């Protein structure tokens, strides 16, 4: 019998990928490429080194299919996908006669947790998430129940709180998960647009408690990364939605950036701008438990950065939260006559309390601009060092135990 050579082919889930280019920038062997729609991995180049896995903010990069080498998915095939194909069922004789060895380029180790800024697992006490119930091929129809501006009327950024109702359809969601929104119409190739991912801003039991609805936080995109005027397709569509409109939804996505549920667990939440969505969801879940006298205890500490109070999403509601619920630290970067402050500056100013929190049963969530990630980790490191703690050991343990979650774009 001829031996069938199997490889673990590295694939990217086009439904979850947010096209941020991080993987292509990270890949040391230039195995990752993209067209106007998809990011794909060249099976002839990828050596399974995993360098791209932990920097990916969504986990869409971390898919490995066992396939006969001769039948590896080509770049052209991958570029045509709207969703990942199912793992191929290998013929018995292929599986039995399979050989791996030097040909098995995709054979990968687990991501190196110590080197990664983000945990490869969720908190041990997180609820079990439902995943991928709806795809681009079978999206869920949701009805817009509300669309409210959550930045001040005179703010430069138009940030919207969009509430979607799922009616009687089964669509269980958890804080920290994301959903995909499919913009209507077709792309330049005449195919449906790929879904855009948004973090949930509402807790597991709905934006309105007991209702089968959820909310997302959307910033209207009017400029590109270079500052040139542009019109973000999905964000403008969402920001202009009216009550009663119908929206096509995919997901849920995300099985790591989830909150702990056990007694005594503390949350350290650090965010900028619309990265506040998952923090709102987690805070609201804990607030509701507290109101129902079912609080698990623990501390909530928030560091939240925006240019000015007027630009900070949910500034009004945040200011109304009971002070005993959460320790709130705001950083404003463009206040007239004041020095620029970023979240990492506020962390440094509160370093003793932050270190004390990290010494205990804390779970850390960082969400927002990519640029904040390094600065925030440095500020946490400095807080620990000042308190005489071993940052390297703590960081390694936090990553390994599912205590450090980063979602920055
Ligand atoms: P933004 O308004 O552009 O920025 C918020 C604040 O962060 C500003 O004060 C900004 O200061 C500051 N900042 C800039 N560079 C920083 C750095 N290196 N370290 C710390 N702070 C820094 O924020 P945004 O446009 O809302 O962006 C939020 C990000 O969250 C986006 O990248 C978005 O993709 C991501 N996100 C969104 C969601 C969602 O569901 N909508 C979910 C997850 C993540 P200056 O501008 O004055 O420098």
XYZ file of N, CA and C in Angstrom, residues 162-305:
432
model
N -26.189 50.130 19.125
C -27.220 49.544 18.259
C -27.773 48.283 18.937
N -29.081 48.270 19.121
C -29.719 47.127 19.795
C -30.409 46.257 18.746
N -30.094 44.969 18.781
C -30.664 44.022 17.813
C -31.521 43.004 18.546
N -32.698 42.756 18.011
C -33.617 41.811 18.639
C -33.665 40.536 17.793
N -33.571 39.395 18.473
C -33.553 38.121 17.750
C -34.890 37.392 17.814
N -35.882 38.035 18.386
C -37.220 37.433 18.439
C -37.201 36.114 19.170
N -37.743 35.089 18.510
C -37.821 33.777 19.176
C -36.662 32.865 18.745
N -35.723 33.416 17.993
C -34.642 32.560 17.475
C -33.594 32.290 18.553
N -33.037 31.085 18.536
C -32.033 30.666 19.517
C -30.688 31.289 19.160
N -30.189 32.177 19.987
C -28.911 32.837 19.693
C -28.239 33.239 21.013
N -27.769 32.239 21.768
C -27.185 32.534 23.090
C -25.831 33.231 22.962
N -25.620 34.244 23.778
C -24.416 35.072 23.695
C -23.825 35.277 25.077
N -22.510 35.467 25.107
C -21.832 35.748 26.373
C -21.032 37.042 26.258
N -20.841 37.706 27.382
C -19.999 38.891 27.436
C -18.613 38.529 26.872
N -18.044 39.396 26.054
C -16.722 39.142 25.481
C -16.786 38.473 24.117
N -17.945 37.921 23.760
C -18.080 37.335 22.419
C -18.387 38.430 21.387
N -18.262 38.069 20.126
C -18.559 38.995 19.028
C -19.622 38.395 18.127
N -20.269 39.273 17.383
C -21.161 38.801 16.320
C -20.721 39.453 15.012
N -21.069 38.804 13.905
C -20.757 39.370 12.591
C -21.982 40.077 12.036
N -21.734 41.178 11.359
C -22.814 41.901 10.691
C -22.517 41.856 9.194
N -23.491 41.425 8.410
C -23.282 41.331 6.966
C -23.839 42.594 6.307
N -22.971 43.452 5.769
C -23.498 44.636 5.085
C -24.306 44.204 3.857
N -25.411 44.856 3.579
C -26.204 44.445 2.414
C -25.468 44.750 1.107
N -25.896 44.081 0.033
C -25.298 44.337 -1.274
C -24.178 43.362 -1.582
N -23.489 43.648 -2.679
C -22.437 42.756 -3.158
C -21.121 43.517 -3.277
N -20.018 42.781 -3.193
C -18.713 43.434 -3.332
C -18.365 43.573 -4.822
N -17.144 44.045 -5.083
C -16.739 44.321 -6.472
C -16.751 43.056 -7.325
N -16.609 41.887 -6.664
C -16.630 40.614 -7.423
C -18.040 40.038 -7.520
N -19.026 40.787 -7.040
C -20.405 40.320 -7.129
C -20.768 39.311 -6.063
N -19.959 39.238 -4.980
C -20.260 38.293 -3.896
C -20.770 39.070 -2.682
N -21.498 38.384 -1.791
C -21.939 39.082 -0.577
C -20.728 39.614 0.183
N -20.873 40.775 0.821
C -19.768 41.310 1.620
C -19.437 40.348 2.740
N -18.150 40.311 3.145
C -17.820 39.471 4.297
C -18.330 40.160 5.563
N -18.718 39.356 6.568
C -19.257 39.949 7.794
C -18.184 40.742 8.537
N -18.604 41.825 9.196
C -17.704 42.614 10.052
C -18.015 42.272 11.506
N -16.945 42.084 12.287
C -17.139 41.635 13.674
C -17.286 42.798 14.650
N -18.248 42.692 15.543
C -18.421 43.677 16.624
C -18.574 42.938 17.939
N -17.882 43.469 18.969
C -18.008 42.879 20.311
C -19.366 43.223 20.880
N -19.909 42.309 21.661
C -21.188 42.591 22.316
C -20.984 43.612 23.424
N -21.921 44.531 23.531
C -21.881 45.521 24.606
C -22.886 45.167 25.699
N -23.628 44.092 25.474
C -24.680 43.714 26.435
C -24.340 42.380 27.086
N -24.889 42.134 28.285
C -24.598 40.879 28.972
C -25.430 39.716 28.445
N -25.168 38.558 29.007
C -25.742 37.302 28.506
C -27.266 37.277 28.524
N -27.882 37.985 29.448
C -29.346 37.913 29.481
C -30.013 39.094 28.777
N -29.274 39.673 27.831
C -29.886 40.633 26.923
C -29.600 42.085 27.261
N -29.662 42.927 26.255
C -29.535 44.368 26.485
C -30.640 44.800 27.455
N -31.846 44.321 27.172
C -32.930 44.488 28.122
C -33.112 43.140 28.795
N -32.949 43.141 30.101
C -32.913 41.879 30.828
C -34.139 41.019 30.505
N -33.881 39.778 30.177
C -34.980 38.860 29.910
C -35.496 38.927 28.483
N -34.941 39.842 27.677
C -35.362 39.918 26.271
C -34.296 39.248 25.422
N -34.698 38.727 24.297
C -33.732 38.033 23.438
C -33.081 39.053 22.505
N -32.360 40.004 23.129
C -31.718 41.025 22.301
C -30.292 41.265 22.764
N -29.544 42.021 21.987
C -28.140 42.295 22.322
C -27.763 43.628 21.709
N -26.679 44.214 22.212
C -26.245 45.494 21.648
C -24.786 45.425 21.224
N -24.446 46.292 20.282
C -23.054 46.447 19.839
C -22.729 47.942 19.829
N -21.429 48.253 19.852
C -20.979 49.641 19.867
C -20.249 49.906 18.547
N -20.724 50.867 17.794
C -20.204 51.071 16.444
C -19.749 52.513 16.258
N -18.511 52.674 15.812
C -18.025 54.026 15.512
C -18.098 54.245 14.002
N -18.718 55.350 13.598
C -18.843 55.651 12.170
C -17.454 55.954 11.617
N -17.016 55.166 10.647
C -15.682 55.369 10.077
C -15.787 56.355 8.920
N -15.056 57.461 9.059
C -15.096 58.497 8.020
C -13.710 58.802 7.462
N -12.672 58.240 8.111
C -11.308 58.403 7.577
C -10.597 57.059 7.624
N -9.621 56.866 6.740
C -8.854 55.619 6.780
C -7.652 55.798 7.708
N -6.793 54.760 7.779
C -5.671 54.805 8.730
C -4.711 55.954 8.411
N -4.689 56.364 7.144
C -3.784 57.459 6.773
C -4.452 58.821 6.968
N -5.690 58.812 7.479
C -6.381 60.081 7.726
C -7.128 60.611 6.510
N -7.106 59.857 5.416
C -7.818 60.281 4.199
C -9.317 60.008 4.366
N -10.121 60.850 3.773
C -11.567 60.708 3.875
C -12.023 59.389 3.217
N -12.850 58.651 3.912
C -13.388 57.404 3.363
C -14.754 57.172 3.993
N -15.462 56.129 3.567
C -16.765 55.859 4.143
C -16.827 54.378 4.478
N -16.627 54.036 5.756
C -16.636 52.628 6.167
C -17.968 51.995 5.825
N -17.907 50.903 5.060
C -19.141 50.295 4.542
C -20.068 49.820 5.666
N -19.532 48.973 6.556
C -20.396 48.382 7.588
C -20.750 49.399 8.663
N -19.777 50.204 9.073
C -20.048 51.126 10.188
C -21.083 52.173 9.784
N -21.009 52.662 8.567
C -22.000 53.662 8.145
C -23.380 53.036 7.981
N -23.395 51.801 7.472
C -24.665 51.072 7.361
C -25.298 50.927 8.748
N -24.487 50.498 9.719
C -25.020 50.270 11.068
C -25.435 51.579 11.741
N -24.598 52.596 11.600
C -24.900 53.867 12.274
C -26.173 54.511 11.714
N -26.534 54.183 10.468
C -27.719 54.793 9.853
C -28.980 53.943 10.001
N -28.870 52.798 10.674
C -30.047 51.915 10.788
C -31.176 52.583 11.579
N -32.388 52.254 11.193
C -33.576 52.770 11.902
C -34.254 51.622 12.636
N -34.974 51.987 13.678
C -35.745 50.995 14.422
C -36.652 50.236 13.450
N -36.676 48.931 13.560
C -37.529 48.120 12.668
C -36.773 47.566 11.468
N -35.601 48.130 11.145
C -34.822 47.595 10.018
C -34.374 46.162 10.334
N -34.089 45.404 9.280
C -33.621 44.025 9.453
C -32.130 43.941 9.139
N -31.413 43.186 9.957
C -29.956 43.066 9.802
C -29.580 41.586 9.773
N -28.648 41.230 8.897
C -28.190 39.836 8.810
C -26.984 39.649 9.740
N -27.085 38.657 10.604
C -26.085 38.472 11.667
C -25.465 37.082 11.574
N -24.148 37.003 11.837
C -23.475 35.696 11.919
C -22.864 35.530 13.317
N -22.430 34.329 13.613
C -21.786 34.083 14.906
C -22.603 33.135 15.769
N -22.451 33.180 17.080
C -21.481 33.985 17.840
C -20.049 33.472 17.644
N -19.088 34.384 17.926
C -17.674 34.063 17.823
C -16.975 34.388 19.139
N -15.886 33.662 19.403
C -15.036 33.985 20.554
C -15.207 33.005 21.697
N -14.107 32.313 22.040
C -14.179 31.329 23.124
C -13.078 31.546 24.163
N -12.482 32.740 24.210
C -11.401 32.976 25.177
C -11.629 34.236 26.005
N -11.983 35.311 25.353
C -12.168 36.616 26.008
C -13.520 36.569 26.729
N -13.576 35.700 27.738
C -14.834 35.474 28.466
C -14.605 35.781 29.930
N -15.662 36.106 30.658
C -15.474 36.523 32.050
C -15.583 35.345 33.022
N -14.867 35.454 34.162
C -14.975 34.395 35.170
C -16.293 34.541 35.912
N -16.779 33.432 36.436
C -18.058 33.464 37.162
C -17.937 33.081 38.634
N -16.739 32.705 39.066
C -16.634 32.158 40.426
C -16.528 33.259 41.472
N -16.863 32.882 42.687
C -16.873 33.834 43.795
C -15.471 34.397 44.029
N -15.434 35.702 44.230
C -14.164 36.354 44.579
C -13.330 36.759 43.379
N -13.786 36.475 42.150
C -12.977 36.831 40.980
C -13.077 38.324 40.704
N -11.920 38.964 40.503
C -11.874 40.406 40.229
C -11.574 40.646 38.756
N -12.092 41.750 38.228
C -11.854 42.088 36.822
C -11.055 43.374 36.740
N -9.956 43.334 35.991
C -9.202 44.546 35.672
C -9.423 44.798 34.187
N -10.147 45.882 33.872
C -10.568 46.133 32.485
C -9.893 47.399 31.972
N -9.241 47.307 30.810
C -8.486 48.438 30.285
C -8.904 48.618 28.828
N -9.416 49.781 28.475
C -9.947 49.939 27.115
C -9.795 51.370 26.605
N -9.869 51.489 25.290
C -9.975 52.803 24.653
C -11.190 52.779 23.720
N -11.827 53.936 23.583
C -12.907 54.130 22.610
C -13.946 53.027 22.610
N -14.228 52.493 21.401
C -15.258 51.461 21.282
C -14.796 50.107 21.831
N -13.524 50.016 22.197
C -13.031 48.826 22.897
C -13.712 48.665 24.249
N -14.528 49.636 24.619
C -15.275 49.571 25.875
C -16.458 48.607 25.795
N -16.841 48.181 24.581
C -18.042 47.340 24.443
C -18.026 46.119 25.370
N -16.970 45.273 25.320
C -17.019 44.092 26.195
C -16.964 44.445 27.672
N -16.342 45.582 27.996
C -16.270 45.990 29.407
C -17.670 46.387 29.897
N -18.413 47.034 29.027
C -19.795 47.384 29.396
C -20.595 46.110 29.663
N -20.404 45.118 28.779
C -21.147 43.858 28.924
C -20.810 43.185 30.261
N -19.532 43.104 30.578
C -19.119 42.420 31.815
C -19.581 43.189 33.045
N -19.421 44.510 32.993
C -19.828 45.342 34.127
C -21.328 45.214 34.377
N -22.091 45.230 33.296
C -23.545 45.161 33.433
C -23.969 43.792 33.990
N -23.266 42.748 33.573
C -23.584 41.417 34.126
C -23.365 41.409 35.634
N -22.212 41.951 36.062
C -21.923 41.975 37.506
C -22.904 42.913 38.240
N -23.285 44.015 37.571
C -24.233 44.949 38.217
C -25.574 44.258 38.459
N -26.025 43.508 37.471
C -27.322 42.831 37.614
C -27.265 41.767 38.714
N -26.129 41.069 38.790
C -25.995 40.051 39.848
C -26.053 40.723 41.216
N -25.411 41.881 41.308
C -25.382 42.621 42.581
C -26.786 43.059 42.982
N -27.542 43.571 41.996
C -28.912 44.011 42.261
C -29.758 42.826 42.741
N -29.470 41.658 42.186
C -30.236 40.456 42.553
C -29.656 39.762 43.786
N -28.744 40.439 44.481
C -28.082 39.858 45.663
C -27.382 38.547 45.348
N -26.858 38.441 44.131
C -26.135 37.219 43.753
C -24.703 37.549 43.337
N -24.197 38.689 43.837
C -22.865 39.126 43.436
C -21.808 38.112 43.852
N -20.874 37.774 42.937
C -19.805 36.848 43.329
C -18.726 37.543 44.151
N -18.911 38.841 44.421
C -17.865 39.568 45.152
C -16.754 39.933 44.190
N -15.534 40.107 44.685
C -14.440 40.520 43.814
C -14.539 42.001 43.498
N -13.483 42.516 42.889
C -13.408 43.954 42.602
C -13.504 44.175 41.101
N -14.121 45.271 40.702
C -14.090 45.673 39.293
C -13.282 46.960 39.213
N -12.259 46.972 38.388
C -11.443 48.176 38.216
C -11.341 48.452 36.725
N -11.677 49.681 36.335
C -11.719 50.037 34.915
C -10.766 51.191 34.613
N -9.998 51.059 33.541
C -9.211 52.159 32.985
C -9.729 52.373 31.565
N -10.177 53.575 31.274
C -10.893 53.826 30.022
C -10.365 55.142 29.423
N -9.853 55.054 28.189
C -9.261 56.229 27.559
C -10.071 56.741 26.380
